Amino acid sequence: MDTPLKNLAIIGAGAMGSGIAALFASKGLNIVLIDPMEGALERALKTIDRQLNVYAPGGVQEAMQRIQVSPGLEAACNSDLVIEAVPENLELKRGIFAKLDSLCPARTLFATNTSGLSINAIASAVVRRDRFVGTHFFTPADVIPLVEVVRNDDTSEDTVARVMATLRFAGKRPVLVRQDIPGFIANRIQHALAREAISLLEKGVASAEDIDEVVKWSLGIRLALSGPLEQRDMNGIDVHYAIASYLYKDLENRTEPSELLKSKVESGQIGAKNGQGFYTWSPERRERVLREKSAALGELAAWLNGKAGGS
Ligand SMILES: NC(=O)c1ccc[n+]([C@@H]2O[C@H](COP(=O)([O-])OP(=O)(O)OC[C@H]3O[C@@H](n4cnc5c(N)ncnc54)[C@H](O)[C@@H]3O)[C@@H](O)[C@H]2O)c1
């Protein structure tokens, strides 16, 4: 049961698929990376090569040789595990899994890297629902240790155990999410935080730089060592209760994205990828920040793992 699955297919060679392929190839697993879009596989191989040079410089050539590429889903048919990382579109994902279900042998396990779509809704496209889980990686997928493993109503214990064993073998810290709840755990907490941060910006309480400064150097640095519940214990649940009693009613609780968020998207200010978001980004700055943060996150994760045994 603790034996990792050795032959993996990754469907979708974008930001997440490339990172997931780099991670598993660097740990000695065989990868088939599948993407039908023009130029996607070439771009992905360049990205993977660059990523491996950052954190596994001694083994780049060997890892790259473990990655086969293909435009067609048929190439997944000898895999022990297929991880899907195509765009966040329910019908696209369902269509891919329906096809894979007819192509792959019964032993092949299926996983989706959806950020928050219902695992039940995606899994209902296949007959092998007992062999289907969500594996929610975080970007950069080869660096951030945690993966949320999300079961659908029919996922078997054996499937969970095999997928978790494979993730652990690759150095990940998988956590089982017991219910198929929208956003799972991390995105619910991340969006609660971002909703409040965007609301503070919209109200003019502080600049984007200052809001980020407050979060990074207070909550952020502390959260790297203590989760929000452990931190409540340390602060005192009575103190938390007293503050919650007057503060909750003043917190942002809108159920639709705010006007600021909507206007950013409508005016094309969608962030680092096109030069303007809450900050201004040149292509050079974007590339440098991505590279530097990725390397720093890797060092931080390694330090945290060693320091506290990761607890
Ligand atoms: N980017 C993130 O921060 C992040 C984090 C966690 C989860 N996710 C989830 O991971 C998934 C992928 O996100 P991403 O950021 O890598 O997207 P992306 O746009 O970078 O990559 C998607 C890839 O899928 C390919 N693709 C499109 N149609 C396909 C098809 N029919 N068959 C095979 N490949 C196809 C595209 O060519 C592209 O290379 C999404 O579900 C997303 O919500 C993203």
Short mmCIF file of C-alpha atoms and ligand atoms in Angstrom, two decimals:
data_model
loop_
_atom_site.label_atom_id
_atom_site.label_comp_id
_atom_site.label_asym_id
_atom_site.label_seq_id
_atom_site.Cartn_x
_atom_site.Cartn_y
_atom_site.Cartn_z
CA MET A 1 0.00 0.00 0.00
CA ASP A 2 2.96 2.34 0.65
CA THR A 3 4.41 1.61 -2.78
CA PRO A 4 4.20 4.63 -5.08
CA LEU A 5 2.54 4.36 -8.47
CA LYS A 6 5.36 4.43 -11.02
CA ASN A 7 3.82 5.39 -14.38
CA LEU A 8 1.95 8.67 -14.47
CA ALA A 9 0.13 10.56 -17.21
CA ILE A 10 -0.39 14.30 -16.79
CA ILE A 11 -3.11 15.82 -18.97
CA GLY A 12 -2.56 19.54 -19.67
CA ALA A 13 0.98 20.92 -19.94
CA GLY A 14 0.33 24.42 -18.59
CA ALA A 15 1.51 26.04 -15.37
CA MET A 16 0.31 23.22 -13.11
CA GLY A 17 0.87 20.25 -15.43
CA SER A 18 4.49 21.31 -16.04
CA GLY A 19 5.19 21.69 -12.33
CA ILE A 20 3.58 18.34 -11.49
CA ALA A 21 5.53 16.60 -14.28
CA ALA A 22 8.82 18.19 -13.12
CA LEU A 23 8.18 17.11 -9.55
CA PHE A 24 7.44 13.45 -10.25
CA ALA A 25 10.15 13.08 -12.92
CA SER A 26 12.72 14.47 -10.48
CA LYS A 27 11.71 11.70 -8.04
CA GLY A 28 12.24 8.91 -10.58
CA LEU A 29 8.68 8.31 -11.79
CA ASN A 30 7.85 7.90 -15.51
CA ILE A 31 5.72 10.64 -17.01
CA VAL A 32 3.62 10.99 -20.14
CA LEU A 33 2.71 14.65 -20.55
CA ILE A 34 -0.29 15.16 -22.84
CA ASP A 35 -1.51 18.39 -24.45
CA PRO A 36 -3.09 18.83 -27.90
CA MET A 37 -2.57 22.61 -28.15
CA GLU A 38 -0.05 23.92 -30.66
CA GLY A 39 3.30 24.67 -29.00
CA ALA A 40 2.13 23.70 -25.48
CA LEU A 41 4.40 20.67 -25.08
CA GLU A 42 7.52 22.46 -26.34
CA ARG A 43 6.86 25.36 -23.96
CA ALA A 44 6.28 22.92 -21.11
CA LEU A 45 9.53 21.04 -21.71
CA LYS A 46 11.46 24.34 -21.62
CA THR A 47 9.72 25.33 -18.38
CA ILE A 48 10.37 21.93 -16.80
CA ASP A 49 14.06 22.05 -17.78
CA ARG A 50 14.36 25.52 -16.22
CA GLN A 51 12.53 24.44 -13.04
CA LEU A 52 14.65 21.30 -12.63
CA ASN A 53 17.82 23.38 -13.02
CA VAL A 54 16.71 25.38 -9.97
CA TYR A 55 16.02 22.56 -7.51
CA ALA A 56 17.48 19.35 -8.98
CA PRO A 57 20.46 20.64 -11.01
CA GLY A 58 22.36 17.34 -10.69
CA GLY A 59 19.57 15.25 -12.21
CA VAL A 60 18.10 17.37 -14.98
CA GLN A 61 19.06 15.13 -17.89
CA GLU A 62 17.88 11.94 -16.17
CA ALA A 63 14.58 13.56 -15.14
CA MET A 64 13.97 14.96 -18.62
CA GLN A 65 14.49 11.49 -20.11
CA ARG A 66 11.66 10.16 -17.94
CA ILE A 67 9.19 12.58 -19.58
CA GLN A 68 7.49 11.48 -22.81
CA VAL A 69 5.14 13.89 -24.55
CA SER A 70 2.09 13.33 -26.71
CA PRO A 71 -0.82 15.34 -28.13
CA GLY A 72 -3.30 12.45 -27.74
CA LEU A 73 -5.07 10.95 -24.71
CA GLU A 74 -4.32 7.44 -26.04
CA ALA A 75 -0.77 7.86 -24.65
CA ALA A 76 -2.24 7.64 -21.11
CA CYS A 77 -3.41 4.07 -21.60
CA ASN A 78 -0.50 2.37 -19.80
CA SER A 79 -0.53 4.64 -16.75
CA ASP A 80 -1.08 3.69 -13.12
CA LEU A 81 -2.31 7.20 -12.34
CA VAL A 82 -3.63 9.99 -14.58
CA ILE A 83 -3.55 13.54 -13.18
CA GLU A 84 -5.66 16.02 -15.15
CA ALA A 85 -4.59 19.72 -15.15
CA VAL A 86 -6.56 21.26 -18.04
CA PRO A 87 -8.41 24.63 -17.72
CA GLU A 88 -11.02 25.00 -14.97
CA ASN A 89 -14.05 24.00 -17.04
CA LEU A 90 -16.37 21.26 -15.80
CA GLU A 91 -17.49 20.00 -19.22
CA LEU A 92 -13.92 19.93 -20.58
CA LYS A 93 -12.74 17.90 -17.59
CA ARG A 94 -15.72 15.53 -17.74
CA GLY A 95 -15.19 14.95 -21.46
CA ILE A 96 -11.52 14.10 -20.95
CA PHE A 97 -12.23 11.64 -18.13
CA ALA A 98 -15.06 9.97 -20.06
CA LYS A 99 -12.62 9.30 -22.89
CA LEU A 100 -9.85 8.17 -20.52
CA ASP A 101 -12.31 5.80 -18.83
CA SER A 102 -12.74 3.92 -22.09
CA LEU A 103 -9.01 4.02 -22.96
CA CYS A 104 -7.37 3.04 -19.66
CA PRO A 105 -7.31 -0.37 -18.00
CA ALA A 106 -9.33 -0.87 -14.82
CA ARG A 107 -6.24 -0.53 -12.58
CA THR A 108 -5.59 3.09 -13.66
CA LEU A 109 -6.47 5.66 -11.00
CA PHE A 110 -7.79 9.09 -11.99
CA ALA A 111 -7.08 12.42 -10.27
CA THR A 112 -8.18 15.97 -11.09
CA ASN A 113 -6.24 19.08 -10.11
CA THR A 114 -9.37 21.25 -10.11
CA SER A 115 -9.08 24.31 -7.87
CA GLY A 116 -12.56 23.84 -6.49
CA LEU A 117 -15.05 22.28 -8.92
CA SER A 118 -17.08 19.44 -7.42
CA ILE A 119 -15.13 16.17 -7.47
CA ASN A 120 -18.45 14.31 -7.56
CA ALA A 121 -19.52 16.28 -10.65
CA ILE A 122 -16.27 15.49 -12.50
CA ALA A 123 -16.17 11.85 -11.31
CA SER A 124 -19.72 11.20 -12.50
CA ALA A 125 -18.30 11.14 -16.06
CA VAL A 126 -16.57 7.79 -15.34
CA VAL A 127 -17.59 4.30 -14.31
CA ARG A 128 -14.58 3.88 -11.97
CA ARG A 129 -15.73 6.49 -9.44
CA ASP A 130 -14.11 4.42 -6.67
CA ARG A 131 -10.78 5.07 -8.38
CA PHE A 132 -11.22 8.81 -8.72
CA VAL A 133 -9.94 11.59 -6.40
CA GLY A 134 -9.14 15.27 -6.43
CA THR A 135 -5.45 16.09 -6.00
CA HIS A 136 -5.28 19.84 -5.48
CA PHE A 137 -1.68 21.02 -5.88
CA PHE A 138 -0.60 24.59 -5.12
CA THR A 139 1.43 26.77 -7.42
CA PRO A 140 4.36 26.34 -7.97
CA ALA A 141 3.31 22.69 -7.91
CA ASP A 142 6.85 21.33 -7.68
CA VAL A 143 7.71 23.55 -4.70
CA ILE A 144 4.71 23.93 -2.37
CA PRO A 145 4.58 20.80 -0.19
CA LEU A 146 0.87 20.45 0.48
CA VAL A 147 -1.63 18.63 -1.75
CA GLU A 148 -5.32 18.40 -0.79
CA VAL A 149 -6.59 14.92 -1.62
CA VAL A 150 -10.36 15.16 -2.02
CA ARG A 151 -12.60 12.13 -2.17
CA ASN A 152 -15.87 11.86 -4.06
CA ASP A 153 -18.75 9.95 -2.47
CA ASP A 154 -17.51 6.64 -3.93
CA THR A 155 -13.69 6.94 -3.62
CA SER A 156 -12.25 3.76 -2.10
CA GLU A 157 -9.80 3.66 0.81
CA ASP A 158 -7.38 1.83 -1.46
CA THR A 159 -7.40 4.68 -4.01
CA VAL A 160 -6.80 7.28 -1.30
CA ALA A 161 -3.94 5.21 0.16
CA ARG A 162 -2.22 4.66 -3.19
CA VAL A 163 -2.46 8.30 -4.26
CA MET A 164 -1.27 9.52 -0.83
CA ALA A 165 1.66 7.06 -0.92
CA THR A 166 2.70 8.37 -4.35
CA LEU A 167 2.51 11.98 -3.19
CA ARG A 168 4.51 11.22 -0.04
CA PHE A 169 7.12 9.37 -2.11
CA ALA A 170 7.51 12.59 -4.14
CA GLY A 171 8.09 14.57 -0.93
CA LYS A 172 4.60 16.06 -0.71
CA ARG A 173 2.47 16.49 2.41
CA PRO A 174 -0.97 15.20 1.33
CA VAL A 175 -4.00 15.93 3.52
CA LEU A 176 -7.30 14.14 3.05
CA VAL A 177 -10.34 16.41 2.64
CA ARG A 178 -13.24 14.24 3.80
CA GLN A 179 -16.04 16.14 2.08
CA ASP A 180 -16.37 17.36 -1.51
CA ILE A 181 -16.96 20.96 -0.44
CA PRO A 182 -16.51 23.91 -2.91
CA GLY A 183 -12.98 25.33 -2.64
CA PHE A 184 -11.92 22.45 -0.37
CA ILE A 185 -9.98 23.84 2.64
CA ALA A 186 -7.22 26.11 1.34
CA ASN A 187 -9.19 28.04 -1.28
CA ARG A 188 -12.02 28.75 1.18
CA ILE A 189 -9.50 30.26 3.60
CA GLN A 190 -7.52 32.01 0.84
CA HIS A 191 -10.67 33.59 -0.62
CA ALA A 192 -11.91 34.73 2.80
CA LEU A 193 -8.56 36.50 3.28
CA ALA A 194 -8.48 37.94 -0.26
CA ARG A 195 -12.12 39.14 -0.04
CA GLU A 196 -11.25 41.16 3.06
CA ALA A 197 -7.95 42.45 1.57
CA ILE A 198 -9.68 43.63 -1.63
CA SER A 199 -12.45 45.23 0.42
CA LEU A 200 -9.90 47.14 2.54
CA LEU A 201 -8.24 48.37 -0.69
CA GLU A 202 -11.61 49.38 -2.15
CA LYS A 203 -12.48 51.33 1.02
CA GLY A 204 -9.12 53.16 0.84
CA VAL A 205 -8.02 51.92 4.27
CA ALA A 206 -4.47 51.38 2.96
CA SER A 207 -2.53 50.94 -0.29
CA ALA A 208 -2.09 47.51 -1.89
CA GLU A 209 1.58 47.61 -0.85
CA ASP A 210 0.69 48.36 2.78
CA ILE A 211 -2.07 45.73 2.98
CA ASP A 212 0.37 43.13 1.65
CA GLU A 213 3.08 44.39 4.04
CA VAL A 214 0.76 43.95 7.04
CA VAL A 215 -0.27 40.42 6.04
CA LYS A 216 3.23 39.20 5.08
CA TRP A 217 5.03 40.43 8.18
CA SER A 218 2.37 39.63 10.79
CA LEU A 219 -0.05 36.83 9.95
CA GLY A 220 2.01 35.46 7.05
CA ILE A 221 5.24 34.90 8.90
CA ARG A 222 3.36 33.38 11.85
CA LEU A 223 1.17 31.15 9.65
CA ALA A 224 4.30 29.46 8.31
CA LEU A 225 4.68 27.90 11.77
CA SER A 226 1.18 27.75 13.30
CA GLY A 227 -2.13 27.17 11.53
CA PRO A 228 -5.08 29.44 12.40
CA LEU A 229 -6.56 27.01 14.95
CA GLU A 230 -3.31 26.33 16.81
CA GLN A 231 -2.70 30.09 16.83
CA ARG A 232 -6.16 30.64 18.40
CA ASP A 233 -5.16 28.24 21.18
CA MET A 234 -1.98 30.20 21.76
CA ASN A 235 -3.77 33.57 21.75
CA GLY A 236 -6.61 32.28 23.92
CA ILE A 237 -9.99 31.20 22.62
CA ASP A 238 -11.63 33.59 25.12
CA VAL A 239 -9.75 36.51 23.55
CA HIS A 240 -10.78 35.32 20.08
CA TYR A 241 -14.42 35.04 21.19
CA ALA A 242 -14.44 38.55 22.64
CA ILE A 243 -13.02 40.05 19.42
CA ALA A 244 -15.26 37.92 17.18
CA SER A 245 -18.31 39.16 19.13
CA TYR A 246 -17.90 42.75 17.91
CA LEU A 247 -15.77 42.32 14.75
CA TYR A 248 -17.61 39.68 12.68
CA LYS A 249 -20.50 42.01 11.84
CA ASP A 250 -18.03 44.52 10.33
CA LEU A 251 -16.12 42.04 8.16
CA GLU A 252 -16.64 41.83 4.39
CA ASN A 253 -19.31 39.21 3.77
CA ARG A 254 -20.45 39.97 0.20
CA THR A 255 -21.58 36.92 -1.77
CA GLU A 256 -20.55 38.27 -5.22
CA PRO A 257 -17.11 39.51 -6.38
CA SER A 258 -16.69 43.23 -5.55
CA GLU A 259 -16.93 46.11 -8.06
CA LEU A 260 -13.15 46.59 -7.85
CA LEU A 261 -12.49 42.97 -8.71
CA LYS A 262 -15.04 43.04 -11.55
CA SER A 263 -13.63 46.28 -13.01
CA LYS A 264 -10.07 44.90 -12.91
CA VAL A 265 -11.15 41.90 -14.97
CA GLU A 266 -13.34 43.94 -17.35
CA SER A 267 -10.49 46.40 -18.06
CA GLY A 268 -8.01 43.58 -18.62
CA GLN A 269 -5.92 44.35 -15.52
CA ILE A 270 -5.57 40.70 -14.61
CA GLY A 271 -2.17 40.76 -12.95
CA ALA A 272 1.44 39.79 -13.61
CA LYS A 273 0.59 37.82 -16.74
CA ASN A 274 -0.41 40.94 -18.70
CA GLY A 275 1.48 43.70 -16.94
CA GLN A 276 -1.13 45.27 -14.64
CA GLY A 277 -3.09 44.08 -11.67
CA PHE A 278 -2.95 45.57 -8.19
CA TYR A 279 0.70 46.24 -9.11
CA THR A 280 2.48 47.06 -12.40
CA TRP A 281 4.59 44.26 -13.89
CA SER A 282 7.14 44.34 -16.70
CA PRO A 283 7.85 40.96 -18.32
CA GLU A 284 11.38 41.06 -16.80
CA ARG A 285 10.06 41.80 -13.31
CA ARG A 286 7.48 39.04 -13.60
CA GLU A 287 10.11 36.51 -14.68
CA ARG A 288 12.56 37.59 -11.96
CA VAL A 289 9.95 37.60 -9.17
CA LEU A 290 8.60 34.17 -10.20
CA ARG A 291 12.10 32.72 -10.27
CA GLU A 292 13.25 34.30 -7.00
CA LYS A 293 10.06 33.50 -5.08
CA SER A 294 10.05 29.93 -6.33
CA ALA A 295 13.63 29.41 -5.13
CA ALA A 296 12.95 31.16 -1.80
CA LEU A 297 9.75 29.12 -1.21
CA GLY A 298 11.74 25.93 -1.83
CA GLU A 299 14.34 26.98 0.76
CA LEU A 300 11.66 28.01 3.24
CA ALA A 301 9.75 24.73 2.83
CA ALA A 302 12.97 22.71 3.27
CA TRP A 303 13.87 24.72 6.38
CA LEU A 304 10.40 24.33 7.88
CA ASN A 305 10.42 20.59 7.21
CA GLY A 306 13.79 20.22 8.93
CA LYS A 307 13.10 22.67 11.73
CA ALA A 308 9.92 21.37 13.27
CA GLY A 309 9.84 18.00 11.56
CA GLY A 310 7.23 19.96 9.65
CA SER A 311 4.73 19.76 12.51
N1 LIG B 1 -2.60 28.06 -11.66
C1 LIG B 1 -2.86 27.83 -10.39
O1 LIG B 1 -2.44 28.57 -9.49
C2 LIG B 1 -3.64 26.61 -10.00
C3 LIG B 1 -3.51 26.11 -8.68
C4 LIG B 1 -4.20 24.94 -8.34
C5 LIG B 1 -5.02 24.32 -9.27
N2 LIG B 1 -5.15 24.86 -10.53
C6 LIG B 1 -6.02 24.17 -11.46
O2 LIG B 1 -5.22 23.40 -12.34
C7 LIG B 1 -5.84 23.30 -13.62
C8 LIG B 1 -4.89 23.81 -14.68
O3 LIG B 1 -4.54 25.15 -14.38
P1 LIG B 1 -3.25 25.85 -15.04
O4 LIG B 1 -3.04 27.09 -14.25
O5 LIG B 1 -2.14 24.87 -15.21
O6 LIG B 1 -3.85 26.23 -16.48
P2 LIG B 1 -3.04 26.55 -17.82
O7 LIG B 1 -3.95 27.35 -18.66
O8 LIG B 1 -1.68 27.09 -17.50
O9 LIG B 1 -2.81 25.11 -18.48
C9 LIG B 1 -3.84 24.33 -19.00
C10 LIG B 1 -3.26 23.46 -20.10
O10 LIG B 1 -4.26 22.58 -20.54
C11 LIG B 1 -4.12 22.44 -21.94
N3 LIG B 1 -5.36 21.96 -22.52
C12 LIG B 1 -6.44 22.64 -22.94
N4 LIG B 1 -7.36 21.79 -23.44
C13 LIG B 1 -6.85 20.54 -23.32
C14 LIG B 1 -7.31 19.23 -23.65
N5 LIG B 1 -8.50 19.06 -24.20
N6 LIG B 1 -6.51 18.17 -23.39
C15 LIG B 1 -5.30 18.34 -22.82
N7 LIG B 1 -4.80 19.56 -22.49
C16 LIG B 1 -5.57 20.64 -22.73
C17 LIG B 1 -3.72 23.83 -22.43
O11 LIG B 1 -3.07 23.76 -23.69
C18 LIG B 1 -2.76 24.25 -21.31
O12 LIG B 1 -1.43 23.88 -21.62
C19 LIG B 1 -7.14 24.11 -13.51
O13 LIG B 1 -8.18 23.25 -13.16
C20 LIG B 1 -6.84 25.08 -12.37
O14 LIG B 1 -8.00 25.55 -11.73
C21 LIG B 1 -4.47 25.97 -10.92
#
